[in-house]
CSV table of C-alpha atoms in Angstrom, one decimal:
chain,number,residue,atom,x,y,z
A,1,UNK,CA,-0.8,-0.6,8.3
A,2,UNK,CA,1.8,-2.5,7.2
A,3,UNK,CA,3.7,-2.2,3.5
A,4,UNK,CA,6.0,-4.8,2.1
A,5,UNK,CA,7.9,-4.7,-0.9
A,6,UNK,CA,10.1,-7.0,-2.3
A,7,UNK,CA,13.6,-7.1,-4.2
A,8,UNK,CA,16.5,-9.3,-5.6
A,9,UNK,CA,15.7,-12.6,-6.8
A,10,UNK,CA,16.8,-13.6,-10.3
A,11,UNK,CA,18.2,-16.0,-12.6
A,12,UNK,CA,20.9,-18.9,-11.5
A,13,UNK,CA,21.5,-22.2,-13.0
A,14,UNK,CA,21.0,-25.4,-10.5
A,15,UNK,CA,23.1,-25.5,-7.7
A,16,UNK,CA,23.8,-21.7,-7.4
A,17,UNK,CA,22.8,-19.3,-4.8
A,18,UNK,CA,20.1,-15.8,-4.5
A,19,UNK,CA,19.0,-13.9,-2.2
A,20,UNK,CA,15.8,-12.0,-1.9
A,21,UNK,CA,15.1,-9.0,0.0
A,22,UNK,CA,12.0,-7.2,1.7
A,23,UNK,CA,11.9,-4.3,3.2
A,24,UNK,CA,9.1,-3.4,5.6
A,25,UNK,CA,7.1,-0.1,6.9
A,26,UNK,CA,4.7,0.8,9.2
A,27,UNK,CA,4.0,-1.5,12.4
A,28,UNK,CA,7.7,-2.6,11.6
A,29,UNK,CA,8.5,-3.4,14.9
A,30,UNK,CA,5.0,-4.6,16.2
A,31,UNK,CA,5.3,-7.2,13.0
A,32,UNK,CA,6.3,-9.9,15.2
A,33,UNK,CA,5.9,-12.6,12.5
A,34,UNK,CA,7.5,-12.4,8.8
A,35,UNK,CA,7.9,-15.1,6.5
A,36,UNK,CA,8.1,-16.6,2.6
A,37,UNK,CA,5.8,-18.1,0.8
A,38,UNK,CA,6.6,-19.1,-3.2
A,39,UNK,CA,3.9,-19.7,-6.0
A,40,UNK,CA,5.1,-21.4,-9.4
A,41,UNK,CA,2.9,-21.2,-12.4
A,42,UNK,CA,-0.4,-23.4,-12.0
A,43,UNK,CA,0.4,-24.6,-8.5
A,44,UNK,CA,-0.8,-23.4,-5.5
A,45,UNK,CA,1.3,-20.2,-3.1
A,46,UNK,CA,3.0,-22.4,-0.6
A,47,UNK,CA,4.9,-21.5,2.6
A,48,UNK,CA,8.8,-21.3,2.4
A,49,UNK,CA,9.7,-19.6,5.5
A,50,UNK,CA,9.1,-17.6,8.6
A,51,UNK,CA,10.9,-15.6,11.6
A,52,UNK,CA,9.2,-14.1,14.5
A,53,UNK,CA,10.7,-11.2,16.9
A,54,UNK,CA,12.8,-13.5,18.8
A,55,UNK,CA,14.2,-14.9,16.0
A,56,UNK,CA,12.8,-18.2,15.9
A,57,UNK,CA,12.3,-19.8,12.8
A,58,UNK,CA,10.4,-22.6,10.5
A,59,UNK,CA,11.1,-23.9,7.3
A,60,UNK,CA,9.4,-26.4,5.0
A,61,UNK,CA,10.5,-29.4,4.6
A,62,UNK,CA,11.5,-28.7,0.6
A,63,UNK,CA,14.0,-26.2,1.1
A,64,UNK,CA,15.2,-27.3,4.8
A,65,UNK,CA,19.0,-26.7,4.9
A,66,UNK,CA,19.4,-25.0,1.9
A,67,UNK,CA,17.5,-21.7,2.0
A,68,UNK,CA,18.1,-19.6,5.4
A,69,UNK,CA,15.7,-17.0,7.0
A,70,UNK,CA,16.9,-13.9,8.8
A,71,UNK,CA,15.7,-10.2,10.0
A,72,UNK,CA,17.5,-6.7,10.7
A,73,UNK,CA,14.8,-5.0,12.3
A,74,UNK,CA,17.5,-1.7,12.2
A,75,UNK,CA,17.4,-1.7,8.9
A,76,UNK,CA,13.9,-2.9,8.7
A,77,UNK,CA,14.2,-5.9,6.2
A,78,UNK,CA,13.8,-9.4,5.7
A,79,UNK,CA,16.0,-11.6,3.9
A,80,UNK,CA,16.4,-15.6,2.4
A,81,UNK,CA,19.1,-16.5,1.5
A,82,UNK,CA,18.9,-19.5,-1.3
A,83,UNK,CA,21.5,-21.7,-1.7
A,84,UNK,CA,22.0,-25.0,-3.6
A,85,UNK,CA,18.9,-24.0,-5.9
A,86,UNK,CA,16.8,-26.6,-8.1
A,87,UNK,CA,14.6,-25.9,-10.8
A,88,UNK,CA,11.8,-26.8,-8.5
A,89,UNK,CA,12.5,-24.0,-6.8
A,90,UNK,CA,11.7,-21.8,-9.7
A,91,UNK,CA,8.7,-19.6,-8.9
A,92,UNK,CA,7.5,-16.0,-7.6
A,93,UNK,CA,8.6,-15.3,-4.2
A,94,UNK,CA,6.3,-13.5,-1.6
A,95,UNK,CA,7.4,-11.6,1.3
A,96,UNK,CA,4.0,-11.9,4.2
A,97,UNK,CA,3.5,-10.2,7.7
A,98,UNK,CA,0.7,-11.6,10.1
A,99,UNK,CA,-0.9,-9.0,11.9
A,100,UNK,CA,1.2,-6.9,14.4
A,101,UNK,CA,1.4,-8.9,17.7
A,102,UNK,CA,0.7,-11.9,16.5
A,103,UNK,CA,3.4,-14.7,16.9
A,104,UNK,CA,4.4,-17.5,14.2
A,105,UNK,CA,2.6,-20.4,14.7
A,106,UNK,CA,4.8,-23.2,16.0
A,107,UNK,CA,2.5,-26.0,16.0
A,108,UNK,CA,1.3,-25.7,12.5
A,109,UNK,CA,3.4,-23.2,10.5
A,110,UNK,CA,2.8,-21.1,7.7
A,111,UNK,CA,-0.3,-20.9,7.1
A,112,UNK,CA,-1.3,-19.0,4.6
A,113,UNK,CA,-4.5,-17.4,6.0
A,114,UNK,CA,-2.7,-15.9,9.1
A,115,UNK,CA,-0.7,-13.6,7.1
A,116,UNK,CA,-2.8,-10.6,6.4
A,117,UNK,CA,0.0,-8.4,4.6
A,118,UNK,CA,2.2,-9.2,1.5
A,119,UNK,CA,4.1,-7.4,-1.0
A,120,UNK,CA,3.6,-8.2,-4.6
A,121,UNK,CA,6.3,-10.9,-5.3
A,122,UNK,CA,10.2,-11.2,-6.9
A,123,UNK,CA,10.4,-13.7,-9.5
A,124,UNK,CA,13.1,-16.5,-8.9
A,125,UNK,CA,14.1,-18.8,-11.9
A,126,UNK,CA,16.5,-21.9,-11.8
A,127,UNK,CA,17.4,-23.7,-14.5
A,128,UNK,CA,18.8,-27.2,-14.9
């Protein structure tokens, strides 16, 4: 079993930076595959993010260059770190594991259905 929780996030006007934070236990180190996925009000979750064992990472095309994806498997968290924010950018923020073993997929990234674990969301808001 796997448990996710989530933390930081926040309130920043357009252009600023935040950071959100989750912290993983359980099959922490057989989680070879961690990302972000974001949901605004009335839309569809979409995928923001991942970062497999190896480090190797994906981002979609929306927040490419801006937003950054990292993991400290010592101190057993995940991380994005947002930067030049936009009001589109404003939703709940989702911390996901696939199931231990399994790599990111590389050909067709974050997809929703291969992550079986997630945490319960941090709220990010941007205003204009």
């Amino acid at each position: 079993q796997i448990q996710l929780r989530e933390s930081g996030g926040g309130s920043t006007p357009a252009g600023g930076s935040l950071r959100v934070t989750c912290s993983a236990s359980g099959y922490i180190y057989e989680t070879y595959c961690i990302g972000w996925f974001r949901q605004a009000p009335g839309k569809a979750r979409e995928g923001v993010a991942d970062i497999d064992t190896d480090g190797t990472t994906h981002y979609t095309d929306a927040v490419k260059g801006r937003f950054t994806i990292s993991r400290d498997n010592a101190k057993h968290t995940l991380e994005l770190q947002m930067n030049s924010l936009e009001p589109e950018d404003t939703a709940v923020y989702y911390c996901a594991s696939k199931n231990p073993g399994s790599w990111c997929n590389t050909v067709n990234p974050l997809q929703e259905r291969e992550y079986k674990y997630w945490g319960k969301g941090t709220q990010v808001t941007v205003s204009s």
